[in-house]
Tab-separated table of N, CA and C in Angstrom:
chain	number	residue	atom	x	y	z
A	547	MET	N	28.617	-11.615	6.651
A	547	MET	CA	27.708	-11.614	5.514
A	547	MET	C	26.265	-11.865	5.962
A	548	GLU	N	26.110	-12.789	6.907
A	548	GLU	CA	24.788	-13.134	7.411
A	548	GLU	C	24.145	-11.943	8.121
A	549	LYS	N	24.964	-11.179	8.870
A	549	LYS	CA	24.438	-10.007	9.567
A	549	LYS	C	24.009	-8.932	8.580
A	550	ASN	N	24.729	-8.806	7.465
A	550	ASN	CA	24.356	-7.832	6.443
A	550	ASN	C	23.018	-8.182	5.818
A	551	LYS	N	22.795	-9.467	5.545
A	551	LYS	CA	21.510	-9.902	4.978
A	551	LYS	C	20.373	-9.617	5.945
A	552	ARG	N	20.606	-9.927	7.221
A	552	ARG	CA	19.571	-9.707	8.234
A	552	ARG	C	19.276	-8.215	8.376
A	553	ALA	N	20.310	-7.386	8.372
A	553	ALA	CA	20.125	-5.939	8.494
A	553	ALA	C	19.379	-5.384	7.289
A	554	CYS	N	19.706	-5.877	6.116
A	554	CYS	CA	19.023	-5.438	4.887
A	554	CYS	C	17.544	-5.838	4.922
A	555	THR	N	17.287	-7.069	5.334
A	555	THR	CA	15.906	-7.543	5.431
A	555	THR	C	15.135	-6.727	6.457
A	556	LEU	N	15.749	-6.471	7.595
A	556	LEU	CA	15.110	-5.680	8.636
A	556	LEU	C	14.792	-4.276	8.143
A	557	LEU	N	15.745	-3.654	7.470
A	557	LEU	CA	15.540	-2.307	6.939
A	557	LEU	C	14.410	-2.281	5.913
A	558	LEU	N	14.399	-3.249	4.992
A	558	LEU	CA	13.351	-3.295	3.971
A	558	LEU	C	11.973	-3.496	4.592
A	559	ARG	N	11.886	-4.357	5.572
A	559	ARG	CA	10.594	-4.614	6.217
A	559	ARG	C	10.138	-3.405	7.035
A	560	LEU	N	11.079	-2.690	7.631
A	560	LEU	CA	10.721	-1.455	8.332
A	560	LEU	C	10.244	-0.382	7.351
A	561	LEU	N	10.902	-0.292	6.193
A	561	LEU	CA	10.453	0.650	5.153
A	561	LEU	C	9.058	0.287	4.659
A	562	ALA	N	8.815	-1.004	4.460
A	562	ALA	CA	7.496	-1.454	4.019
A	562	ALA	C	6.445	-1.140	5.080
A	563	LEU	N	6.781	-1.378	6.322
A	563	LEU	CA	5.873	-1.063	7.424
A	563	LEU	C	5.549	0.429	7.437
A	564	GLY	N	6.569	1.247	7.320
A	564	GLY	CA	6.361	2.692	7.315
A	564	GLY	C	5.522	3.168	6.144
A	565	ALA	N	5.805	2.643	4.955
A	565	ALA	CA	5.065	3.074	3.760
A	565	ALA	C	3.604	2.649	3.827
A	566	THR	N	3.351	1.407	4.222
A	566	THR	CA	1.965	0.924	4.226
A	566	THR	C	1.133	1.580	5.322
A	567	ILE	N	1.707	1.727	6.500
A	567	ILE	CA	0.957	2.368	7.586
A	567	ILE	C	0.758	3.856	7.293
A	568	SER	N	1.767	4.503	6.734
A	568	SER	CA	1.621	5.919	6.366
A	568	SER	C	0.547	6.107	5.299
A	569	ALA	N	0.531	5.226	4.307
A	569	ALA	CA	-0.504	5.307	3.268
A	569	ALA	C	-1.892	5.132	3.877
A	570	THR	N	-1.995	4.224	4.842
A	570	THR	CA	-3.278	4.005	5.508
A	570	THR	C	-3.718	5.247	6.272
A	571	VAL	N	-2.806	5.825	7.042
A	571	VAL	CA	-3.149	6.992	7.846
A	571	VAL	C	-3.547	8.167	6.960
A	572	VAL	N	-2.798	8.393	5.893
A	572	VAL	CA	-3.113	9.515	5.003
A	572	VAL	C	-4.463	9.306	4.327
A	573	MET	N	-4.748	8.081	3.895
A	573	MET	CA	-6.034	7.831	3.240
A	573	MET	C	-7.189	7.955	4.242
A	574	VAL	N	-7.016	7.431	5.435
A	574	VAL	CA	-8.094	7.473	6.426
A	574	VAL	C	-8.400	8.913	6.851
A	575	THR	N	-7.410	9.770	6.836
A	575	THR	CA	-7.635	11.164	7.231
A	575	THR	C	-8.078	12.046	6.064
A	576	SER	N	-8.339	11.450	4.915
A	576	SER	CA	-8.760	12.248	3.760
A	576	SER	C	-10.276	12.431	3.776
A	577	HIS	N	-10.683	13.644	4.081
A	577	HIS	CA	-12.099	14.003	4.018
A	577	HIS	C	-12.198	15.517	3.867
A	578	GLN	N	-13.267	15.932	3.228
A	578	GLN	CA	-13.483	17.356	3.024
A	578	GLN	C	-14.960	17.581	2.777
A	579	SER	N	-15.470	18.691	3.279
A	579	SER	CA	-16.853	19.090	3.042
A	579	SER	C	-16.858	20.333	2.174
A	580	SER	N	-17.870	20.422	1.335
A	580	SER	CA	-18.012	21.589	0.482
A	580	SER	C	-19.504	21.891	0.356
A	581	THR	N	-19.827	23.132	0.120
A	581	THR	CA	-21.232	23.540	0.022
A	581	THR	C	-21.531	24.032	-1.384
A	582	PHE	N	-22.582	23.468	-1.962
A	582	PHE	CA	-23.059	23.875	-3.280
A	582	PHE	C	-24.537	24.216	-3.159
A	583	LEU	N	-24.900	25.453	-3.490
A	583	LEU	CA	-26.294	25.887	-3.437
A	583	LEU	C	-26.937	25.556	-2.096
A	584	ASN	N	-26.241	25.875	-1.014
A	584	ASN	CA	-26.686	25.640	0.356
A	584	ASN	C	-26.865	24.162	0.705
A	585	ILE	N	-26.218	23.284	-0.054
A	585	ILE	CA	-26.243	21.849	0.236
A	585	ILE	C	-24.816	21.430	0.559
A	586	SER	N	-24.643	20.827	1.718
A	586	SER	CA	-23.317	20.369	2.138
A	586	SER	C	-23.041	18.986	1.547
A	587	VAL	N	-21.888	18.864	0.895
A	587	VAL	CA	-21.488	17.608	0.269
A	587	VAL	C	-20.148	17.190	0.872
A	588	ASP	N	-20.041	15.918	1.234
A	588	ASP	CA	-18.811	15.387	1.832
A	588	ASP	C	-18.070	14.511	0.831
A	589	ALA	N	-16.764	14.518	0.950
A	589	ALA	CA	-15.907	13.580	0.211
A	589	ALA	C	-15.087	12.834	1.250
A	590	LYS	N	-15.277	11.520	1.316
A	590	LYS	CA	-14.559	10.669	2.261
A	590	LYS	C	-14.103	9.415	1.547
A	591	TYR	N	-13.022	8.832	2.058
A	591	TYR	CA	-12.513	7.616	1.431
A	591	TYR	C	-13.513	6.471	1.563
A	592	GLN	N	-14.352	6.479	2.615
A	592	GLN	CA	-15.306	5.398	2.836
A	592	GLN	C	-16.370	5.304	1.743
A	593	TYR	N	-16.541	6.348	0.979
A	593	TYR	CA	-17.577	6.348	-0.049
A	593	TYR	C	-17.177	5.571	-1.299
A	594	THR	N	-15.927	5.170	-1.387
A	594	THR	CA	-15.431	4.474	-2.570
A	594	THR	C	-14.881	3.104	-2.180
A	595	PRO	N	-15.441	2.025	-2.724
A	595	PRO	CA	-14.943	0.691	-2.379
A	595	PRO	C	-13.460	0.489	-2.700
A	596	ALA	N	-12.976	1.087	-3.756
A	596	ALA	CA	-11.558	0.934	-4.111
A	596	ALA	C	-10.656	1.571	-3.050
A	597	PHE	N	-11.084	2.682	-2.473
A	597	PHE	CA	-10.299	3.318	-1.426
A	597	PHE	C	-10.345	2.494	-0.140
A	598	LYS	N	-11.497	1.887	0.151
A	598	LYS	CA	-11.591	1.005	1.321
A	598	LYS	C	-10.677	-0.209	1.138
A	599	PHE	N	-10.662	-0.775	-0.070
A	599	PHE	CA	-9.782	-1.895	-0.385
A	599	PHE	C	-8.324	-1.486	-0.206
A	600	PHE	N	-7.986	-0.290	-0.636
A	600	PHE	CA	-6.636	0.249	-0.485
A	600	PHE	C	-6.232	0.299	0.992
A	601	VAL	N	-7.133	0.789	1.833
A	601	VAL	CA	-6.845	0.895	3.266
A	601	VAL	C	-6.668	-0.490	3.881
A	602	VAL	N	-7.573	-1.404	3.584
A	602	VAL	CA	-7.500	-2.753	4.159
A	602	VAL	C	-6.227	-3.468	3.699
A	603	ALA	N	-5.902	-3.358	2.428
A	603	ALA	CA	-4.701	-4.019	1.900
A	603	ALA	C	-3.441	-3.452	2.542
A	604	ASN	N	-3.392	-2.150	2.748
A	604	ASN	CA	-2.214	-1.552	3.372
A	604	ASN	C	-2.109	-1.916	4.850
A	605	VAL	N	-3.232	-2.060	5.524
A	605	VAL	CA	-3.196	-2.523	6.917
A	605	VAL	C	-2.670	-3.951	6.965
A	606	ILE	N	-3.148	-4.797	6.064
A	606	ILE	CA	-2.669	-6.181	6.003
A	606	ILE	C	-1.165	-6.203	5.727
A	607	GLY	N	-0.712	-5.406	4.766
A	607	GLY	CA	0.716	-5.345	4.449
A	607	GLY	C	1.540	-4.849	5.620
A	608	GLY	N	1.051	-3.855	6.343
A	608	GLY	CA	1.776	-3.334	7.493
A	608	GLY	C	1.852	-4.328	8.635
A	609	VAL	N	0.736	-4.979	8.936
A	609	VAL	CA	0.719	-5.973	10.012
A	609	VAL	C	1.609	-7.161	9.651
A	610	TYR	N	1.529	-7.602	8.410
A	610	TYR	CA	2.366	-8.716	7.967
A	610	TYR	C	3.851	-8.354	8.078
A	611	SER	N	4.199	-7.149	7.671
A	611	SER	CA	5.592	-6.713	7.760
A	611	SER	C	6.045	-6.660	9.213
A	612	LEU	N	5.176	-6.195	10.090
A	612	LEU	CA	5.506	-6.151	11.517
A	612	LEU	C	5.713	-7.552	12.085
A	613	LEU	N	4.856	-8.480	11.699
A	613	LEU	CA	4.981	-9.851	12.211
A	613	LEU	C	6.269	-10.523	11.735
A	614	THR	N	6.658	-10.271	10.495
A	614	THR	CA	7.865	-10.906	9.976
A	614	THR	C	9.139	-10.333	10.604
A	615	LEU	N	9.037	-9.167	11.226
A	615	LEU	CA	10.203	-8.610	11.916
A	615	LEU	C	10.627	-9.477	13.098
A	616	PHE	N	9.672	-10.196	13.661
A	616	PHE	CA	9.948	-11.001	14.848
A	616	PHE	C	10.222	-12.466	14.531
A	617	LEU	N	10.276	-12.822	13.256
A	617	LEU	CA	10.534	-14.206	12.862
A	617	LEU	C	12.026	-14.501	12.955
A	618	PRO	N	12.421	-15.575	13.651
A	618	PRO	CA	13.844	-15.895	13.762
A	618	PRO	C	14.469	-16.180	12.392
A	619	GLN	N	15.718	-15.779	12.247
A	619	GLN	CA	16.430	-15.912	10.973
A	619	GLN	C	16.557	-17.366	10.531
A	620	LYS	N	16.754	-18.282	11.443
A	620	LYS	CA	16.987	-19.691	11.103
A	620	LYS	C	15.697	-20.507	11.000
A	621	SER	N	14.569	-19.864	11.146
A	621	SER	CA	13.296	-20.579	11.127
A	621	SER	C	12.995	-21.131	9.735
A	622	MET	N	12.355	-22.297	9.716
A	622	MET	CA	11.929	-22.888	8.440
A	622	MET	C	10.688	-22.174	7.885
A	623	LEU	N	10.105	-21.289	8.683
A	623	LEU	CA	8.936	-20.530	8.224
A	623	LEU	C	9.294	-19.526	7.133
A	624	TRP	N	10.590	-19.259	6.915
A	624	TRP	CA	10.975	-18.306	5.878
A	624	TRP	C	10.565	-18.788	4.491
A	625	ARG	N	10.438	-20.090	4.310
A	625	ARG	CA	9.952	-20.590	3.019
A	625	ARG	C	8.488	-20.211	2.825
A	626	LEU	N	7.726	-20.232	3.906
A	626	LEU	CA	6.338	-19.780	3.848
A	626	LEU	C	6.276	-18.264	3.655
A	627	VAL	N	7.225	-17.561	4.261
A	627	VAL	CA	7.266	-16.106	4.140
A	627	VAL	C	7.439	-15.691	2.685
A	628	VAL	N	8.201	-16.441	1.913
A	628	VAL	CA	8.378	-16.116	0.492
A	628	VAL	C	7.028	-16.173	-0.222
A	629	ALA	N	6.255	-17.207	0.045
A	629	ALA	CA	4.932	-17.321	-0.581
A	629	ALA	C	4.015	-16.192	-0.113
A	630	LEU	N	4.071	-15.871	1.162
A	630	LEU	CA	3.242	-14.782	1.675
A	630	LEU	C	3.703	-13.423	1.162
A	631	ASP	N	5.006	-13.276	0.928
A	631	ASP	CA	5.502	-12.038	0.313
A	631	ASP	C	4.897	-11.840	-1.074
A	632	VAL	N	4.784	-12.924	-1.822
A	632	VAL	CA	4.155	-12.847	-3.150
A	632	VAL	C	2.700	-12.404	-3.010
A	633	VAL	N	1.978	-13.009	-2.085
A	633	VAL	CA	0.563	-12.686	-1.891
A	633	VAL	C	0.394	-11.227	-1.472
A	634	VAL	N	1.187	-10.782	-0.515
A	634	VAL	CA	1.065	-9.403	-0.033
A	634	VAL	C	1.463	-8.410	-1.125
A	635	THR	N	2.494	-8.728	-1.872
A	635	THR	CA	2.910	-7.838	-2.963
A	635	THR	C	1.805	-7.699	-4.007
A	636	MET	N	1.190	-8.807	-4.365
A	636	MET	CA	0.114	-8.745	-5.354
A	636	MET	C	-1.138	-8.068	-4.788
A	637	LEU	N	-1.420	-8.282	-3.507
A	637	LEU	CA	-2.551	-7.616	-2.866
A	637	LEU	C	-2.356	-6.107	-2.878
A	638	LEU	N	-1.165	-5.656	-2.508
A	638	LEU	CA	-0.887	-4.218	-2.513
A	638	LEU	C	-0.904	-3.644	-3.928
A	639	THR	N	-0.403	-4.406	-4.882
A	639	THR	CA	-0.419	-3.945	-6.272
A	639	THR	C	-1.852	-3.760	-6.768
A	640	ALA	N	-2.704	-4.731	-6.463
A	640	ALA	CA	-4.110	-4.633	-6.875
A	640	ALA	C	-4.799	-3.450	-6.204
A	641	ALA	N	-4.528	-3.253	-4.920
A	641	ALA	CA	-5.173	-2.166	-4.184
A	641	ALA	C	-4.738	-0.799	-4.695
A	642	VAL	N	-3.448	-0.640	-4.927
A	642	VAL	CA	-2.947	0.645	-5.431
A	642	VAL	C	-3.484	0.904	-6.836
A	643	SER	N	-3.541	-0.133	-7.647
A	643	SER	CA	-4.054	0.032	-9.013
A	643	SER	C	-5.519	0.434	-9.017
A	644	ALA	N	-6.320	-0.215	-8.197
A	644	ALA	CA	-7.746	0.119	-8.126
A	644	ALA	C	-7.952	1.541	-7.617
A	645	ALA	N	-7.235	1.901	-6.564
A	645	ALA	CA	-7.372	3.246	-6.008
A	645	ALA	C	-6.876	4.309	-6.993
A	646	ALA	N	-5.800	4.001	-7.713
A	646	ALA	CA	-5.279	4.956	-8.700
A	646	ALA	C	-6.271	5.157	-9.841
A	647	ALA	N	-6.950	4.104	-10.250
A	647	ALA	CA	-7.952	4.231	-11.316
A	647	ALA	C	-9.101	5.135	-10.880
A	648	ILE	N	-9.572	4.944	-9.655
A	648	ILE	CA	-10.647	5.798	-9.152
A	648	ILE	C	-10.153	7.226	-8.955
A	649	GLY	N	-8.925	7.364	-8.484
A	649	GLY	CA	-8.349	8.696	-8.317
A	649	GLY	C	-8.236	9.440	-9.638
A	650	TYR	N	-7.888	8.707	-10.683
A	650	TYR	CA	-7.785	9.326	-12.006
A	650	TYR	C	-9.150	9.821	-12.484
A	651	VAL	N	-10.169	9.008	-12.277
A	651	VAL	CA	-11.521	9.423	-12.670
A	651	VAL	C	-11.955	10.629	-11.844
A	652	GLY	N	-11.605	10.644	-10.567
A	652	GLY	CA	-11.948	11.789	-9.734
A	652	GLY	C	-11.238	13.054	-10.173
A	653	LYS	N	-10.027	12.908	-10.657
A	653	LYS	CA	-9.245	14.075	-11.077
A	653	LYS	C	-9.630	14.551	-12.476
A	654	LYS	N	-9.804	13.618	-13.412
A	654	LYS	CA	-10.038	13.984	-14.810
A	654	LYS	C	-11.486	13.830	-15.262
A	655	GLY	N	-12.257	12.997	-14.528
A	655	GLY	CA	-13.620	12.720	-14.975
A	655	GLY	C	-13.612	11.742	-16.145
A	656	ASN	N	-14.779	11.515	-16.722
A	656	ASN	CA	-14.908	10.651	-17.888
A	656	ASN	C	-16.018	11.218	-18.767
A	657	SER	N	-15.626	11.814	-19.869
A	657	SER	CA	-16.603	12.489	-20.728
A	657	SER	C	-17.553	11.509	-21.414
A	658	HIS	N	-17.136	10.266	-21.608
A	658	HIS	CA	-17.981	9.281	-22.277
A	658	HIS	C	-19.165	8.859	-21.407
A	659	THR	N	-18.972	8.844	-20.114
A	659	THR	CA	-20.049	8.425	-19.216
A	659	THR	C	-20.698	9.601	-18.497
A	660	GLY	N	-20.172	10.794	-18.693
A	660	GLY	CA	-20.735	11.970	-18.065
A	660	GLY	C	-20.262	12.196	-16.640
A	661	TRP	N	-19.213	11.511	-16.218
A	661	TRP	CA	-18.678	11.711	-14.869
A	661	TRP	C	-17.816	12.960	-14.868
A	662	LEU	N	-18.119	13.861	-13.984
A	662	LEU	CA	-17.381	15.105	-13.896
A	662	LEU	C	-16.232	14.963	-12.902
A	663	PRO	N	-15.140	15.679	-13.128
A	663	PRO	CA	-14.050	15.645	-12.145
A	663	PRO	C	-14.501	16.317	-10.846
A	664	VAL	N	-14.058	15.768	-9.723
A	664	VAL	CA	-14.459	16.314	-8.423
A	664	VAL	C	-13.314	17.022	-7.710
A	665	CYS	N	-12.115	16.923	-8.232
A	665	CYS	CA	-10.968	17.517	-7.542
A	665	CYS	C	-11.006	19.041	-7.539
A	666	ASN	N	-11.755	19.635	-8.435
A	666	ASN	CA	-11.894	21.090	-8.415
A	666	ASN	C	-12.700	21.540	-7.193
A	667	GLN	N	-13.662	20.723	-6.775
A	667	GLN	CA	-14.502	21.059	-5.632
A	667	GLN	C	-13.910	20.570	-4.304
A	668	PHE	N	-13.068	19.537	-4.346
A	668	PHE	CA	-12.490	18.940	-3.141
A	668	PHE	C	-10.961	18.819	-3.263
A	669	PRO	N	-10.244	19.927	-3.347
A	669	PRO	CA	-8.792	19.851	-3.561
A	669	PRO	C	-8.044	19.215	-2.388
A	670	LYS	N	-8.455	19.494	-1.158
A	670	LYS	CA	-7.770	18.920	0.009
A	670	LYS	C	-7.925	17.397	0.009
A	671	PHE	N	-9.121	16.930	-0.269
A	671	PHE	CA	-9.374	15.492	-0.328
A	671	PHE	C	-8.517	14.847	-1.410
A	672	CYS	N	-8.478	15.448	-2.579
A	672	CYS	CA	-7.698	14.882	-3.687
A	672	CYS	C	-6.201	14.891	-3.393
A	673	ASN	N	-5.728	15.919	-2.700
A	673	ASN	CA	-4.307	15.961	-2.335
A	673	ASN	C	-3.973	14.856	-1.338
A	674	HIS	N	-4.864	14.591	-0.404
A	674	HIS	CA	-4.646	13.494	0.540
A	674	HIS	C	-4.612	12.155	-0.185
A	675	VAL	N	-5.553	11.962	-1.083
A	675	VAL	CA	-5.607	10.704	-1.836
A	675	VAL	C	-4.346	10.541	-2.683
A	676	THR	N	-3.891	11.617	-3.299
A	676	THR	CA	-2.667	11.558	-4.100
A	676	THR	C	-1.461	11.190	-3.233
A	677	GLY	N	-1.376	11.769	-2.050
A	677	GLY	CA	-0.291	11.435	-1.131
A	677	GLY	C	-0.353	9.980	-0.689
A	678	ALA	N	-1.561	9.507	-0.387
A	678	ALA	CA	-1.718	8.109	0.014
A	678	ALA	C	-1.333	7.167	-1.120
A	679	LEU	N	-1.703	7.513	-2.344
A	679	LEU	CA	-1.339	6.677	-3.491
A	679	LEU	C	0.165	6.663	-3.711
A	680	ALA	N	0.816	7.795	-3.525
A	680	ALA	CA	2.280	7.843	-3.668
A	680	ALA	C	2.944	6.951	-2.629
A	681	LEU	N	2.476	7.017	-1.394
A	681	LEU	CA	3.017	6.147	-0.349
A	681	LEU	C	2.700	4.680	-0.637
A	682	GLY	N	1.518	4.428	-1.189
A	682	GLY	CA	1.147	3.059	-1.554
A	682	GLY	C	2.051	2.500	-2.644
A	683	PHE	N	2.375	3.324	-3.640
A	683	PHE	CA	3.297	2.885	-4.688
A	683	PHE	C	4.684	2.615	-4.105
A	684	CYS	N	5.108	3.450	-3.177
A	684	CYS	CA	6.404	3.197	-2.507
A	684	CYS	C	6.361	1.864	-1.766
A	685	GLY	N	5.251	1.587	-1.094
A	685	GLY	CA	5.096	0.312	-0.405
A	685	GLY	C	5.174	-0.869	-1.350
A	686	VAL	N	4.556	-0.752	-2.508
A	686	VAL	CA	4.610	-1.829	-3.505
A	686	VAL	C	6.041	-2.036	-3.985
A	687	LEU	N	6.740	-0.959	-4.267
A	687	LEU	CA	8.131	-1.081	-4.718
A	687	LEU	C	9.012	-1.731	-3.651
A	688	VAL	N	8.833	-1.340	-2.408
A	688	VAL	CA	9.619	-1.937	-1.330
A	688	VAL	C	9.284	-3.420	-1.202
A	689	TYR	N	8.005	-3.755	-1.303
A	689	TYR	CA	7.633	-5.170	-1.213
A	689	TYR	C	8.178	-5.978	-2.383
A	690	MET	N	8.299	-5.379	-3.551
A	690	MET	CA	8.910	-6.099	-4.674
A	690	MET	C	10.381	-6.387	-4.403
A	691	VAL	N	11.080	-5.418	-3.809
A	691	VAL	CA	12.476	-5.638	-3.442
A	691	VAL	C	12.571	-6.694	-2.342
A	692	ILE	N	11.661	-6.639	-1.374
A	692	ILE	CA	11.621	-7.653	-0.313
A	692	ILE	C	11.415	-9.035	-0.920
A	693	LEU	N	10.506	-9.131	-1.869
A	693	LEU	CA	10.223	-10.412	-2.514
A	693	LEU	C	11.462	-10.957	-3.215
A	694	LEU	N	12.142	-10.122	-3.968
A	694	LEU	CA	13.357	-10.566	-4.645
A	694	LEU	C	14.435	-10.968	-3.643
A	695	SER	N	14.549	-10.206	-2.582
A	695	SER	CA	15.532	-10.530	-1.542
A	695	SER	C	15.187	-11.845	-0.849
A	696	ALA	N	13.911	-12.053	-0.550
A	696	ALA	CA	13.492	-13.289	0.125
A	696	ALA	C	13.723	-14.502	-0.768
A	697	ILE	N	13.440	-14.373	-2.037
A	697	ILE	CA	13.691	-15.478	-2.972
A	697	ILE	C	15.179	-15.789	-3.016
A	698	HIS	N	15.992	-14.764	-3.075
A	698	HIS	CA	17.445	-14.956	-3.103
A	698	HIS	C	17.940	-15.644	-1.826
A	699	MET	N	17.421	-15.220	-0.690
A	699	MET	CA	17.874	-15.795	0.580
A	699	MET	C	17.425	-17.243	0.741
A	700	VAL	N	16.233	-17.579	0.268
A	700	VAL	CA	15.734	-18.951	0.420
A	700	VAL	C	16.439	-19.900	-0.557
A	701	LEU	N	16.616	-19.433	-1.785
A	701	LEU	CA	17.261	-20.285	-2.789
A	701	LEU	C	18.760	-20.394	-2.548
A	702	ASN	N	19.356	-19.318	-2.042
A	702	ASN	CA	20.788	-19.247	-1.773
A	702	ASN	C	21.590	-19.870	-2.922
A	703	PRO	N	21.782	-19.142	-4.006
A	703	PRO	CA	22.417	-19.694	-5.192
A	703	PRO	C	23.846	-20.186	-4.965
A	704	LEU	N	24.475	-19.812	-3.889
A	704	LEU	CA	25.845	-20.272	-3.629
A	704	LEU	C	25.880	-21.766	-3.298
A	705	LEU	N	24.765	-22.284	-2.795
A	705	LEU	CA	24.723	-23.708	-2.442
A	705	LEU	C	24.299	-24.597	-3.601
A	706	LEU	N	23.768	-23.999	-4.644
A	706	LEU	CA	23.285	-24.817	-5.772
A	706	LEU	C	24.398	-25.234	-6.676
């Protein structure tokens, strides 16, 4: 039973590592140039603070997941890991939410403020951002499962 728990935890943390690092790579590689009236215009993730926050949060989530892979099963640090799982899960949730809000404005625009949609002019950039957001949402879901699993393992209801 103990080996099954460890294998499940290892698998979940590897999935989280893969999702967060993949989301980071896809977002960082999202850029496109377009020309309007002989003026070259660039679209890059660095131009939006929410996208930068998304990248930083996913790097933090990936590094944290990698570090927890090497934590011994019997260590008392697992109680701290539960608290850090909560922090990382909420950090990733905030980052994905912020990036999704900006992505929505980029795709649909906002008629009340006069913001025009940009995805018509930068389809490759928008497709990259959409892919990164999908991977980011997967990372959040995996971290939520990790959090529930970590709480279950620390509390161990069979002993209560």
